[in-house]
Amino acid sequence: MKAVVMAGGEGSRLRPLTLGRPKPMVPLVNKPVIGHILSLLKQHGITEVVVTVQYMADMIQRYFGDGHGMGMRLYYSVEDTPLGTAGSVKNAQAFLDEPFIVISGDALTDIDLGKVIAFHQQKRAKITITLFHVPDPLEYGVVITDANGRIQRFLEKPGWSEVISDTVNTGIYVIEPEVLDYFEANKVFDFSQNLFPLMMEKGDPLYGYVADGYWCDVGNLQEYLRASGDILEGRVKVGSLGTEVRPGVWVEEDVDISPAAELEGPIFLGSGVRIRAGAHIVGPVAIKDNTIVDARAHVERSVIWANSYIGEAADVRGCIVGSQCNVKSQAVIFEGAVIGDATTIGQQAVIHPNVKIWPGKEIEAGAIVRASIIWGAQGRKVLFGRYGVSGLVNVDLTPEFAAKLGAAYGATLPRGATVTINRDAHRSARMIKRAMISGLPSSGVNVLDLRTVPIPVARYYTRVTGAAGGIHVRVSPFDSRIVDIRIMDAEGRNLGKEEERKIERVFFREDFRRVHSDEIGTIQYAANVVELYAEGFKNSLNLEAIRRRKFHVVLDYANSPAALVLPELLNDLNCSVVGLNERVDESRVSVTEEALEQSLTQLASICQVLGADFGIRLDAGSEMVYAVDDKGRIVHPITLSAALADLALAAQGPGGTLVLPVSAPTLFDEIARKRGGKIVRTKLDLHSLTQEAATQKATLALDGRGSFVFPDFQSMADGMMTVARLMEWLEAGQTRLSQVIASLPEWHLAGKDVPCSWEVKGTVMRRLHEQHKGQRTEAVDGLKIWLSDRRWVVVLPDPDRPMFHVHAEAESDAVAEELAERYARIVESLKG
């Protein structure tokens, strides 16, 4: 027997799932819906099949081809316009020269087709309609038969007052070929509406067979979720789901499940799925190919399609997530929600129950979505954040994204300009860097590849060679899944807001400059990169003073490229250096907070045992430093900042300038008064800090977190120069680091974070300003409220996240903590 599979359905009730595919191609656990139907036919020995297609027909044809891979022979009947159920079968009449079976390609069933066919033959029927008992027949065509099975009456989608049976038409028919002669080709003709009534009038033998087993129409989103769960829970026979690696957990090839993940079946994991440590999955759950469920994410009673990402600590419950979706960390998606393909759900966003989001949308971080989103991107069209362009590698930052960003950046520069580019040691950074390189020349920009060097070396080289700008690609210091792309100006500084917006405009408008073939930029490796830096480094120091002191230091290079540059420089300064973690190692580019604390504890112990003058741990980019003093004590970043500020102003003499953020404590003011210097406060971002440092010709600029800028050498933070200047200034003051620290005034800071949606951030700031009108305030960055000379609070809106930061200083830790807590409550109260 041959078969006709009806696969022309658009699936409007399954939107947004069917906006990018026909209904029969909607994935149902391990196969598209139509794949289950074809498997059922083959199981019953029916291998010659005509598939009638109309909506997105080529997708079905490309996926299944001629059926050879399934051991079947598939033919396709393509409708240019919908012809109705019977009309589409009529289109394939030339192929149907014997009794045949018609079955819907967008339902799920395990009905025994052999019994249906045997019943048809026994009754000598012209058509046999397969019937099924359902609890709610209102959405189906109800069929009434006599005791013999002969059909007496049809009721199409009756009301409850009309219901006299619960047997409904499944859309599975066995048909004699001569029935197709009852109507003309290429005309709209329907089985239920036209053909069956016509045959009833003629008195043709029309029978109904009430089948056992399982049948589901998969007609709406609720039925789709139910069908998926029914497959996983074994209510429908669909054959093997893969290898059962533990009770109720089936996997396909190349699946990686962390031993620290918790899985409660039934669960299906497609090829290449990754389940990270701490993830908790509660079935029934189907997760399709190449999807990642990150650490501590929770997935329950849901379906997640291929190539998606469920972020760290995200919570996905009772919902459907389409393909190529990015659900970021701590996002929550509630029951009944449906997320269309290629949608991004921002960090800490909340999607309320039954919300439907159409494909390609971007839900911003912290957003609370209570209604379905069909039109509009719903995203803040912003690329740049605090650390440049950042995102999860191969999720947010893909090679094609990076190439596009390179082309956008190049379009903002003059033709023929040169851009430097370098990276850290990680393979992710290498991949993204090479993609960036591929985009830049298309806009007529030349590229100088610095390969792998510390960020300060790249910044210095960019400035002294007259390049138009530079790019550094790195893996985040605390999370190897995240890549940062930092773009710098001709001075080696991070770009300002206006320059960032120019790139964003080109990127989002795709207004790229495509130059003629003879204007395409060149790509070359840069020469003498480290040598140029070393020359400038030594020229900016009092070499004799440092050499005279013969410093004994312990340096933790953090497995970074600084280990390829700094040892030779320090050797030239007559230093005795004990180096730790000197091998450049991509697996240790990122460290956890706990690992950092352990490394500092180790550094302190070694310094104490060796009697070192001090110990320094560089960060992976060689921009920040962590310090241990000569007594083997770990130095707090603010204390280290104050010590360097004191040493710098003492070495400079009266008139020196310190540039620091608005949130830095008042001990810096006391240091400046003591040394005859002045303080200039700026916004917290490094661009503002470094720009102000250059304008003020500052002695030193610092951020209070371990980054130090020496404007007489270069315009951005440099951890390697910090080591050298610390030695130079300690020698100039004939002192030790512990002595400088002991002389510093006390400081007491506290901080709190307050979550706040993007929509009300501006309202909170306005109300806060109004509430403190007439008080001593500063609006350099956020709002700084002075309560006395030693008490203040700064309320800062986070530029990248839906959050406020509250910083407070007072005369004791307890009072500072109380102030921060009080203003956190004030911010909370102003939100609503």
JSON list of C-alpha atoms in Angstrom, two decimals, residues 493-665:
[
{"chain": "A", "resi": 493, "resn": "ARG", "atom": "CA", "xyz": [42.73, 55.15, 25.57]},
{"chain": "A", "resi": 494, "resn": "ASN", "atom": "CA", "xyz": [39.37, 53.38, 25.68]},
{"chain": "A", "resi": 495, "resn": "LEU", "atom": "CA", "xyz": [36.92, 55.02, 23.30]},
{"chain": "A", "resi": 496, "resn": "GLY", "atom": "CA", "xyz": [34.66, 57.79, 24.58]},
{"chain": "A", "resi": 497, "resn": "LYS", "atom": "CA", "xyz": [30.87, 57.58, 24.40]},
{"chain": "A", "resi": 498, "resn": "GLU", "atom": "CA", "xyz": [30.62, 59.54, 21.15]},
{"chain": "A", "resi": 499, "resn": "GLU", "atom": "CA", "xyz": [33.12, 57.30, 19.35]},
{"chain": "A", "resi": 500, "resn": "GLU", "atom": "CA", "xyz": [31.31, 54.23, 20.66]},
{"chain": "A", "resi": 501, "resn": "ARG", "atom": "CA", "xyz": [27.97, 55.57, 19.39]},
{"chain": "A", "resi": 502, "resn": "LYS", "atom": "CA", "xyz": [29.45, 56.14, 15.92]},
{"chain": "A", "resi": 503, "resn": "ILE", "atom": "CA", "xyz": [30.41, 52.47, 15.72]},
{"chain": "A", "resi": 504, "resn": "GLU", "atom": "CA", "xyz": [27.02, 51.39, 17.07]},
{"chain": "A", "resi": 505, "resn": "ARG", "atom": "CA", "xyz": [25.19, 53.47, 14.46]},
{"chain": "A", "resi": 506, "resn": "VAL", "atom": "CA", "xyz": [27.12, 51.87, 11.61]},
{"chain": "A", "resi": 507, "resn": "PHE", "atom": "CA", "xyz": [26.77, 48.40, 13.13]},
{"chain": "A", "resi": 508, "resn": "PHE", "atom": "CA", "xyz": [23.01, 48.48, 13.64]},
{"chain": "A", "resi": 509, "resn": "ARG", "atom": "CA", "xyz": [22.23, 50.26, 10.37]},
{"chain": "A", "resi": 510, "resn": "GLU", "atom": "CA", "xyz": [24.69, 47.96, 8.57]},
{"chain": "A", "resi": 511, "resn": "ASP", "atom": "CA", "xyz": [25.93, 51.08, 6.85]},
{"chain": "A", "resi": 512, "resn": "PHE", "atom": "CA", "xyz": [29.33, 49.57, 6.07]},
{"chain": "A", "resi": 513, "resn": "ARG", "atom": "CA", "xyz": [31.85, 51.16, 3.76]},
{"chain": "A", "resi": 514, "resn": "ARG", "atom": "CA", "xyz": [32.79, 48.64, 1.07]},
{"chain": "A", "resi": 515, "resn": "VAL", "atom": "CA", "xyz": [35.88, 49.86, -0.76]},
{"chain": "A", "resi": 516, "resn": "HIS", "atom": "CA", "xyz": [37.05, 49.00, -4.28]},
{"chain": "A", "resi": 517, "resn": "SER", "atom": "CA", "xyz": [39.29, 45.95, -4.58]},
{"chain": "A", "resi": 518, "resn": "ASP", "atom": "CA", "xyz": [42.45, 48.05, -4.95]},
{"chain": "A", "resi": 519, "resn": "GLU", "atom": "CA", "xyz": [41.62, 49.92, -1.70]},
{"chain": "A", "resi": 520, "resn": "ILE", "atom": "CA", "xyz": [41.17, 46.86, 0.52]},
{"chain": "A", "resi": 521, "resn": "GLY", "atom": "CA", "xyz": [43.38, 47.19, 3.59]},
{"chain": "A", "resi": 522, "resn": "THR", "atom": "CA", "xyz": [46.50, 45.17, 4.26]},
{"chain": "A", "resi": 523, "resn": "ILE", "atom": "CA", "xyz": [47.15, 42.76, 7.14]},
{"chain": "A", "resi": 524, "resn": "GLN", "atom": "CA", "xyz": [50.69, 42.64, 8.51]},
{"chain": "A", "resi": 525, "resn": "TYR", "atom": "CA", "xyz": [52.50, 41.50, 11.63]},
{"chain": "A", "resi": 526, "resn": "ALA", "atom": "CA", "xyz": [53.89, 44.43, 13.62]},
{"chain": "A", "resi": 527, "resn": "ALA", "atom": "CA", "xyz": [57.64, 44.69, 14.24]},
{"chain": "A", "resi": 528, "resn": "ASN", "atom": "CA", "xyz": [59.56, 45.74, 17.40]},
{"chain": "A", "resi": 529, "resn": "VAL", "atom": "CA", "xyz": [56.44, 45.88, 19.54]},
{"chain": "A", "resi": 530, "resn": "VAL", "atom": "CA", "xyz": [58.04, 44.93, 22.87]},
{"chain": "A", "resi": 531, "resn": "GLU", "atom": "CA", "xyz": [61.27, 46.79, 22.06]},
{"chain": "A", "resi": 532, "resn": "LEU", "atom": "CA", "xyz": [59.44, 50.10, 21.59]},
{"chain": "A", "resi": 533, "resn": "TYR", "atom": "CA", "xyz": [57.62, 49.65, 24.88]},
{"chain": "A", "resi": 534, "resn": "ALA", "atom": "CA", "xyz": [60.81, 48.69, 26.74]},
{"chain": "A", "resi": 535, "resn": "GLU", "atom": "CA", "xyz": [62.58, 51.80, 25.46]},
{"chain": "A", "resi": 536, "resn": "GLY", "atom": "CA", "xyz": [59.78, 54.10, 26.61]},
{"chain": "A", "resi": 537, "resn": "PHE", "atom": "CA", "xyz": [59.45, 52.22, 29.90]},
{"chain": "A", "resi": 538, "resn": "LYS", "atom": "CA", "xyz": [63.10, 52.76, 30.84]},
{"chain": "A", "resi": 539, "resn": "ASN", "atom": "CA", "xyz": [63.18, 56.36, 29.61]},
{"chain": "A", "resi": 540, "resn": "SER", "atom": "CA", "xyz": [60.37, 57.31, 32.02]},
{"chain": "A", "resi": 541, "resn": "LEU", "atom": "CA", "xyz": [62.11, 55.95, 35.15]},
{"chain": "A", "resi": 542, "resn": "ASN", "atom": "CA", "xyz": [64.96, 57.03, 37.43]},
{"chain": "A", "resi": 543, "resn": "LEU", "atom": "CA", "xyz": [66.92, 53.91, 36.63]},
{"chain": "A", "resi": 544, "resn": "GLU", "atom": "CA", "xyz": [69.89, 54.67, 38.86]},
{"chain": "A", "resi": 545, "resn": "ALA", "atom": "CA", "xyz": [67.74, 55.16, 41.95]},
{"chain": "A", "resi": 546, "resn": "ILE", "atom": "CA", "xyz": [65.96, 51.85, 41.42]},
{"chain": "A", "resi": 547, "resn": "ARG", "atom": "CA", "xyz": [69.19, 50.00, 40.67]},
{"chain": "A", "resi": 548, "resn": "ARG", "atom": "CA", "xyz": [70.81, 51.45, 43.78]},
{"chain": "A", "resi": 549, "resn": "ARG", "atom": "CA", "xyz": [68.10, 50.03, 46.08]},
{"chain": "A", "resi": 550, "resn": "LYS", "atom": "CA", "xyz": [68.46, 46.46, 44.73]},
{"chain": "A", "resi": 551, "resn": "PHE", "atom": "CA", "xyz": [64.85, 45.58, 45.37]},
{"chain": "A", "resi": 552, "resn": "HIS", "atom": "CA", "xyz": [63.89, 42.04, 46.24]},
{"chain": "A", "resi": 553, "resn": "VAL", "atom": "CA", "xyz": [60.36, 41.36, 44.96]},
{"chain": "A", "resi": 554, "resn": "VAL", "atom": "CA", "xyz": [58.02, 38.43, 44.33]},
{"chain": "A", "resi": 555, "resn": "LEU", "atom": "CA", "xyz": [55.97, 38.69, 41.13]},
{"chain": "A", "resi": 556, "resn": "ASP", "atom": "CA", "xyz": [52.98, 36.55, 40.20]},
{"chain": "A", "resi": 557, "resn": "TYR", "atom": "CA", "xyz": [52.58, 36.90, 36.42]},
{"chain": "A", "resi": 558, "resn": "ALA", "atom": "CA", "xyz": [49.20, 35.07, 36.48]},
{"chain": "A", "resi": 559, "resn": "ASN", "atom": "CA", "xyz": [50.26, 32.98, 33.44]},
{"chain": "A", "resi": 560, "resn": "SER", "atom": "CA", "xyz": [49.86, 36.13, 31.33]},
{"chain": "A", "resi": 561, "resn": "PRO", "atom": "CA", "xyz": [51.93, 37.57, 28.45]},
{"chain": "A", "resi": 562, "resn": "ALA", "atom": "CA", "xyz": [53.57, 39.94, 30.98]},
{"chain": "A", "resi": 563, "resn": "ALA", "atom": "CA", "xyz": [55.88, 37.00, 31.71]},
{"chain": "A", "resi": 564, "resn": "LEU", "atom": "CA", "xyz": [57.32, 37.51, 28.20]},
{"chain": "A", "resi": 565, "resn": "VAL", "atom": "CA", "xyz": [58.04, 41.21, 28.78]},
{"chain": "A", "resi": 566, "resn": "LEU", "atom": "CA", "xyz": [58.55, 42.21, 32.42]},
{"chain": "A", "resi": 567, "resn": "PRO", "atom": "CA", "xyz": [61.35, 39.85, 33.63]},
{"chain": "A", "resi": 568, "resn": "GLU", "atom": "CA", "xyz": [63.88, 41.38, 31.24]},
{"chain": "A", "resi": 569, "resn": "LEU", "atom": "CA", "xyz": [62.85, 44.92, 32.21]},
{"chain": "A", "resi": 570, "resn": "LEU", "atom": "CA", "xyz": [63.22, 44.18, 35.92]},
{"chain": "A", "resi": 571, "resn": "ASN", "atom": "CA", "xyz": [66.52, 42.43, 35.37]},
{"chain": "A", "resi": 572, "resn": "ASP", "atom": "CA", "xyz": [67.77, 45.70, 33.85]},
{"chain": "A", "resi": 573, "resn": "LEU", "atom": "CA", "xyz": [66.67, 47.48, 37.05]},
{"chain": "A", "resi": 574, "resn": "ASN", "atom": "CA", "xyz": [69.03, 45.33, 39.16]},
{"chain": "A", "resi": 575, "resn": "CYS", "atom": "CA", "xyz": [66.13, 43.64, 40.93]},
{"chain": "A", "resi": 576, "resn": "SER", "atom": "CA", "xyz": [66.11, 40.23, 42.50]},
{"chain": "A", "resi": 577, "resn": "VAL", "atom": "CA", "xyz": [62.82, 38.74, 41.30]},
{"chain": "A", "resi": 578, "resn": "VAL", "atom": "CA", "xyz": [61.12, 35.52, 42.30]},
{"chain": "A", "resi": 579, "resn": "GLY", "atom": "CA", "xyz": [58.60, 34.79, 39.56]},
{"chain": "A", "resi": 580, "resn": "LEU", "atom": "CA", "xyz": [55.40, 32.79, 39.98]},
{"chain": "A", "resi": 581, "resn": "ASN", "atom": "CA", "xyz": [53.14, 31.44, 37.24]},
{"chain": "A", "resi": 582, "resn": "GLU", "atom": "CA", "xyz": [55.52, 32.53, 34.49]},
{"chain": "A", "resi": 583, "resn": "ARG", "atom": "CA", "xyz": [54.27, 30.13, 31.80]},
{"chain": "A", "resi": 584, "resn": "VAL", "atom": "CA", "xyz": [51.67, 31.64, 29.48]},
{"chain": "A", "resi": 585, "resn": "ASP", "atom": "CA", "xyz": [48.71, 29.27, 29.83]},
{"chain": "A", "resi": 586, "resn": "GLU", "atom": "CA", "xyz": [45.33, 29.74, 28.13]},
{"chain": "A", "resi": 587, "resn": "SER", "atom": "CA", "xyz": [43.62, 27.48, 30.66]},
{"chain": "A", "resi": 588, "resn": "ARG", "atom": "CA", "xyz": [44.48, 29.96, 33.43]},
{"chain": "A", "resi": 589, "resn": "VAL", "atom": "CA", "xyz": [43.60, 33.23, 31.72]},
{"chain": "A", "resi": 590, "resn": "SER", "atom": "CA", "xyz": [40.44, 33.42, 33.84]},
{"chain": "A", "resi": 591, "resn": "VAL", "atom": "CA", "xyz": [40.39, 32.69, 37.57]},
{"chain": "A", "resi": 592, "resn": "THR", "atom": "CA", "xyz": [37.61, 32.47, 40.09]},
{"chain": "A", "resi": 593, "resn": "GLU", "atom": "CA", "xyz": [37.44, 34.86, 43.05]},
{"chain": "A", "resi": 594, "resn": "GLU", "atom": "CA", "xyz": [38.36, 31.94, 45.30]},
{"chain": "A", "resi": 595, "resn": "ALA", "atom": "CA", "xyz": [41.42, 31.07, 43.18]},
{"chain": "A", "resi": 596, "resn": "LEU", "atom": "CA", "xyz": [42.51, 34.72, 43.25]},
{"chain": "A", "resi": 597, "resn": "GLU", "atom": "CA", "xyz": [42.28, 34.79, 47.04]},
{"chain": "A", "resi": 598, "resn": "GLN", "atom": "CA", "xyz": [44.31, 31.58, 47.25]},
{"chain": "A", "resi": 599, "resn": "SER", "atom": "CA", "xyz": [47.01, 32.99, 44.96]},
{"chain": "A", "resi": 600, "resn": "LEU", "atom": "CA", "xyz": [47.26, 36.16, 47.08]},
{"chain": "A", "resi": 601, "resn": "THR", "atom": "CA", "xyz": [47.54, 34.09, 50.25]},
{"chain": "A", "resi": 602, "resn": "GLN", "atom": "CA", "xyz": [50.34, 32.09, 48.62]},
{"chain": "A", "resi": 603, "resn": "LEU", "atom": "CA", "xyz": [52.05, 35.29, 47.47]},
{"chain": "A", "resi": 604, "resn": "ALA", "atom": "CA", "xyz": [51.88, 36.70, 51.02]},
{"chain": "A", "resi": 605, "resn": "SER", "atom": "CA", "xyz": [53.43, 33.54, 52.50]},
{"chain": "A", "resi": 606, "resn": "ILE", "atom": "CA", "xyz": [56.29, 33.56, 50.00]},
{"chain": "A", "resi": 607, "resn": "CYS", "atom": "CA", "xyz": [56.99, 37.26, 50.57]},
{"chain": "A", "resi": 608, "resn": "GLN", "atom": "CA", "xyz": [57.12, 36.71, 54.33]},
{"chain": "A", "resi": 609, "resn": "VAL", "atom": "CA", "xyz": [59.43, 33.70, 54.09]},
{"chain": "A", "resi": 610, "resn": "LEU", "atom": "CA", "xyz": [61.80, 35.42, 51.63]},
{"chain": "A", "resi": 611, "resn": "GLY", "atom": "CA", "xyz": [61.74, 38.81, 53.34]},
{"chain": "A", "resi": 612, "resn": "ALA", "atom": "CA", "xyz": [60.77, 40.50, 50.06]},
{"chain": "A", "resi": 613, "resn": "ASP", "atom": "CA", "xyz": [60.32, 44.27, 49.76]},
{"chain": "A", "resi": 614, "resn": "PHE", "atom": "CA", "xyz": [56.85, 43.60, 48.37]},
{"chain": "A", "resi": 615, "resn": "GLY", "atom": "CA", "xyz": [54.88, 41.17, 46.23]},
{"chain": "A", "resi": 616, "resn": "ILE", "atom": "CA", "xyz": [52.70, 41.94, 43.22]},
{"chain": "A", "resi": 617, "resn": "ARG", "atom": "CA", "xyz": [50.17, 39.84, 41.35]},
{"chain": "A", "resi": 618, "resn": "LEU", "atom": "CA", "xyz": [49.30, 41.18, 37.91]},
{"chain": "A", "resi": 619, "resn": "ASP", "atom": "CA", "xyz": [45.89, 40.59, 36.40]},
{"chain": "A", "resi": 620, "resn": "ALA", "atom": "CA", "xyz": [45.69, 38.67, 33.11]},
{"chain": "A", "resi": 621, "resn": "GLY", "atom": "CA", "xyz": [45.84, 41.88, 31.05]},
{"chain": "A", "resi": 622, "resn": "SER", "atom": "CA", "xyz": [48.70, 43.42, 33.09]},
{"chain": "A", "resi": 623, "resn": "GLU", "atom": "CA", "xyz": [46.61, 46.51, 33.81]},
{"chain": "A", "resi": 624, "resn": "MET", "atom": "CA", "xyz": [45.63, 45.90, 37.45]},
{"chain": "A", "resi": 625, "resn": "VAL", "atom": "CA", "xyz": [47.80, 44.88, 40.39]},
{"chain": "A", "resi": 626, "resn": "TYR", "atom": "CA", "xyz": [47.23, 43.20, 43.74]},
{"chain": "A", "resi": 627, "resn": "ALA", "atom": "CA", "xyz": [49.89, 43.79, 46.40]},
{"chain": "A", "resi": 628, "resn": "VAL", "atom": "CA", "xyz": [51.52, 42.26, 49.47]},
{"chain": "A", "resi": 629, "resn": "ASP", "atom": "CA", "xyz": [53.70, 44.46, 51.70]},
{"chain": "A", "resi": 630, "resn": "ASP", "atom": "CA", "xyz": [57.14, 43.72, 53.20]},
{"chain": "A", "resi": 631, "resn": "LYS", "atom": "CA", "xyz": [55.52, 42.17, 56.28]},
{"chain": "A", "resi": 632, "resn": "GLY", "atom": "CA", "xyz": [53.68, 39.60, 54.16]},
{"chain": "A", "resi": 633, "resn": "ARG", "atom": "CA", "xyz": [50.25, 41.25, 54.50]},
{"chain": "A", "resi": 634, "resn": "ILE", "atom": "CA", "xyz": [47.75, 41.41, 51.64]},
{"chain": "A", "resi": 635, "resn": "VAL", "atom": "CA", "xyz": [47.08, 45.09, 50.92]},
{"chain": "A", "resi": 636, "resn": "HIS", "atom": "CA", "xyz": [43.51, 46.24, 50.22]},
{"chain": "A", "resi": 637, "resn": "PRO", "atom": "CA", "xyz": [43.25, 47.94, 46.79]},
{"chain": "A", "resi": 638, "resn": "ILE", "atom": "CA", "xyz": [42.15, 51.25, 48.38]},
{"chain": "A", "resi": 639, "resn": "THR", "atom": "CA", "xyz": [45.03, 51.12, 50.87]},
{"chain": "A", "resi": 640, "resn": "LEU", "atom": "CA", "xyz": [47.46, 50.38, 48.02]},
{"chain": "A", "resi": 641, "resn": "SER", "atom": "CA", "xyz": [45.95, 53.28, 46.05]},
{"chain": "A", "resi": 642, "resn": "ALA", "atom": "CA", "xyz": [46.41, 55.62, 49.02]},
{"chain": "A", "resi": 643, "resn": "ALA", "atom": "CA", "xyz": [50.00, 54.45, 49.54]},
{"chain": "A", "resi": 644, "resn": "LEU", "atom": "CA", "xyz": [50.90, 55.07, 45.90]},
{"chain": "A", "resi": 645, "resn": "ALA", "atom": "CA", "xyz": [49.11, 58.44, 45.98]},
{"chain": "A", "resi": 646, "resn": "ASP", "atom": "CA", "xyz": [51.14, 59.45, 49.03]},
{"chain": "A", "resi": 647, "resn": "LEU", "atom": "CA", "xyz": [54.41, 58.29, 47.47]},
{"chain": "A", "resi": 648, "resn": "ALA", "atom": "CA", "xyz": [53.61, 59.99, 44.14]},
{"chain": "A", "resi": 649, "resn": "LEU", "atom": "CA", "xyz": [52.80, 63.38, 45.67]},
{"chain": "A", "resi": 650, "resn": "ALA", "atom": "CA", "xyz": [55.83, 63.18, 47.97]},
{"chain": "A", "resi": 651, "resn": "ALA", "atom": "CA", "xyz": [58.10, 62.48, 44.99]},
{"chain": "A", "resi": 652, "resn": "GLN", "atom": "CA", "xyz": [56.46, 65.21, 42.89]},
{"chain": "A", "resi": 653, "resn": "GLY", "atom": "CA", "xyz": [56.58, 67.88, 45.58]},
{"chain": "A", "resi": 654, "resn": "PRO", "atom": "CA", "xyz": [53.91, 70.55, 46.17]},
{"chain": "A", "resi": 655, "resn": "GLY", "atom": "CA", "xyz": [51.52, 71.12, 43.27]},
{"chain": "A", "resi": 656, "resn": "GLY", "atom": "CA", "xyz": [50.97, 67.51, 42.26]},
{"chain": "A", "resi": 657, "resn": "THR", "atom": "CA", "xyz": [47.53, 66.37, 41.13]},
{"chain": "A", "resi": 658, "resn": "LEU", "atom": "CA", "xyz": [45.64, 63.17, 41.87]},
{"chain": "A", "resi": 659, "resn": "VAL", "atom": "CA", "xyz": [42.72, 62.12, 39.65]},
{"chain": "A", "resi": 660, "resn": "LEU", "atom": "CA", "xyz": [40.32, 59.60, 41.16]},
{"chain": "A", "resi": 661, "resn": "PRO", "atom": "CA", "xyz": [36.64, 58.58, 41.02]},
{"chain": "A", "resi": 662, "resn": "VAL", "atom": "CA", "xyz": [33.86, 60.28, 42.93]},
{"chain": "A", "resi": 663, "resn": "SER", "atom": "CA", "xyz": [33.43, 57.20, 45.14]},
{"chain": "A", "resi": 664, "resn": "ALA", "atom": "CA", "xyz": [37.01, 57.26, 46.50]},
{"chain": "A", "resi": 665, "resn": "PRO", "atom": "CA", "xyz": [37.22, 57.92, 50.28]}
]
